[in-house]
Structure formats: C-alpha cells, structure tokens
Amino acid sequence: MGNLGQSHGARGVAAEELRRHNLGAVLEHLHLAGPVTRSRLTAVTGLNRSTVADLIGELSGLGLVAEAPSTIATGPGRPSPVVDVTPHGAVVLAIEIAVDSLALATVGIGGHVFNQVRVARQRGHVRPEQTVRDIGQLAAPLLAALPGGSNLLGIGAAIVGIVRRSDGLVHFAPNLGWRDVPLGAMLATELGVATKVSVANDADLGAVAEHRRGRPGVDHLVYISGEVGLGCGVVVSGEPLLGVAGYAGEAGHNLVNPDGRVCGCGAVGCWETEAGEQALLRRIGSLEAGPALELLDEVERRARSGDATVLEAFAETGRWLGYGIRDLINVFNPEVVVLGGLYHRFFGYLEDGILATAQAAIRASGEIATIAPSSVGSDASLIGASELVLAAAIDDPASIAPIG
Ligand SMILES: [Zn+2]
C-alpha cells in the first residue's frame, strides 16, 4: 500500500539515491580491487550493462576513472574495455604523528602513493606548535610534486592519542604530553588549504587499513599497534568500533598489573606499562638512552645474534601482550588479532610468549582467533589516514568536485 501512495517525487528521490549508491559501489570496487574489465564490473556489481556504462561515464566525467582498450580477449566478440581509477582525480595528504617519527604521504584513489616521507624525531614531548610547523615543511614539497590538475580532497591525520573525531581535537596523548590540542584546526591553518582535515587515533586507523586493504572479507578484527604506547582498534561486522565520542579501544590502559608501574595516563599497571616499547627496553636493561629508532635497530641486531637477555625480554613482553590479547579475544570474538608497529617488526620473537598466555582465552573464541602480524606493514596508520578521507568521498562520488 505504501508504494501505491508514493508520489512521483518520492520515487524520483529513491531512484536518485539508488543511482548514487551504485556510483559509490562501482568506485569502491575499483578503489579496493584495482583495474577490471567492464564486463567483470557488471558481474561483480550485479547491475546491467547499460547501467554500468552510464555509471562509468559519470565517474569518468568527474575525473575519477578512465577506460582503456583491453589487450586480453576474454571470450567471443569485442574485448571488454578495462576500467581503472585516475589516482590524481582524488588525492589525500595523509599524516602520521607518532612519538618517535612523523610520516606524510600523498595518496590517490586506488591507494596510489605519489610520494612518501618519514623522519625520526627526538624522544621527548614535542610541542604541538612545533609538530604542526614540521608537518607544514614536510608537506610543501609533497604537494608541489603532485601531477598537474590533481584534486586534493582533504587531509587525514593519525595520532597516538585520544581524538574527538567531529573536530579533530586531541583530547589526550599521554606519550606526547598533549592535552586538549585542536590539531584539526591547527593543521588547516598551517597547511593553508580549504579542504577538510580529519583526525583519528592511529590504532583505529591501523584497523581500518587492515580491514579495507590488508584482509578483505575479514569483518571482525582487533588491531593492536605497538609504539611507545599500546593502541587498539576494533572492527565489528565490518564497521570500526568508535564509541560515543570516538574514544573506544583504549585497551593499552586496561589494568593488567595492580602492583605495577605508573603509566603516562596517570593510572597504575596499565597494559602498555608491561607490554609497550618501554617495558621491552626496561627488560633488556643495558641499552643506553638515545634515539628510539636506533635503539630498536640495536635490539634487532642483538636478537638476531641470539643474545639471551634480549630473547628473554621478548618472551616476557610477549607473555604480557598475550594476557591482554586473551581479554580482547574473550570480549570481541574476532577472526584475527592483528599486530602492528613494533609488534609487526618483532613478531617472530614475541609469538611464543603471546601464544603461551593468550591461549587461556575461552576455548570457543580462542579456537577461532588467529594472531598474526599486520599484512599492510609499518605504514598501516598512514594508509588508514588516507582511507579515512577517501572512503567518505567514495561513498558519494558526486560530492567530489571535478578537476576544473
Ligand atoms: Zn595508562
């Protein structure tokens, strides 16, 4: 009965919504899966050939895709043209603010990285104003090197802190010493661009990168990033778990040792005080203070040479990691627990320790969950920062202003 009562206007709106949805679906497929023939695109979207041709025509008009003649005959008749994204048609400046390093990349639709830079920073609390100025200096040559006519959609930033997504306010970043820093607004001013700045927690973005780029089809995962702190991002039913304000996933500050040490957050015995980078270095003991990236190179060299102190420090840190992973498996019933950052780099040394304690997860969940190193690698947060902006634009391609 409802349908009969619908006005032509309402039906028009529904048809327009459907067309926009299909436009987004075609672009999303090309963005994540790479170039495909037009006939393959018809098959995977379930749309008919003329609809797909129209959608490709519209995306092409927006400067987002291009077609090229196929070189492969796939059956009788004319070969189907190959459709691919045009990377410079939608570009993001992705930024990762870690304790020990700053990284920037210009990333186009399809995940095409135009340029990328990572610089080490001195350990210690780097002030927000200095950080933003450094980002401005690193960004200028990257933006200048983009191909002519590039369409900069926005800026995505990942930071090791608790972030309010709505305006990019960094509420608290204990390992940077930042409190209530309006990072989104500061970046917009520094970079002098009219485009939107989106800021999110680094581990949340690592989870997004792993879900969208690293493990297609895995819709329940927990991502744990190891840096100076320990961050956690969760994907449930294919959607990032953010909480009311975007602060969810701070598992690094769950209590694991009531008799333990004071954490950067002010509490005692947080998971990161036993399983974070500082805990690992503390257990190794004899390392001198210095630039953290060099310290970790030294740790790796000693581990490779079979240094018993270093190997035991990894085993002990792995066991503490496993306690927290056990809890996360019990709470979220994930298909995969992904280890990123420091834990990705040293997974081989940590794995036995992790398994020794994580296996105490309840059996039903524990038998399902795999514990694995990140499949997108050490740039997961940076990739996630680009996806944050690109995914929102791909949802509604018509919102992307064509290149003038
Ligand atoms: Zn804490």
CSV table of C-alpha atoms in Angstrom, one decimal, residues 326 329-331 358-368:
chain,number,residue,atom,x,y,z
A,326,ARG,CA,43.3,-13.0,25.8
A,329,ILE,CA,39.5,-12.3,22.2
A,330,ASN,CA,37.0,-13.0,25.0
A,331,VAL,CA,35.3,-9.7,24.6
A,358,ALA,CA,46.7,-15.8,25.0
A,359,GLN,CA,45.7,-19.5,24.7
A,360,ALA,CA,43.9,-19.2,28.0
A,361,ALA,CA,41.1,-17.3,26.2
A,362,ILE,CA,37.8,-19.2,26.4
A,363,ARG,CA,38.1,-22.1,24.0
A,364,ALA,CA,35.1,-21.3,21.8
A,365,SER,CA,36.6,-17.9,20.9
A,366,GLY,CA,40.3,-18.9,21.1
A,367,GLU,CA,39.9,-21.7,18.6
A,368,ILE,CA,38.6,-19.2,16.0
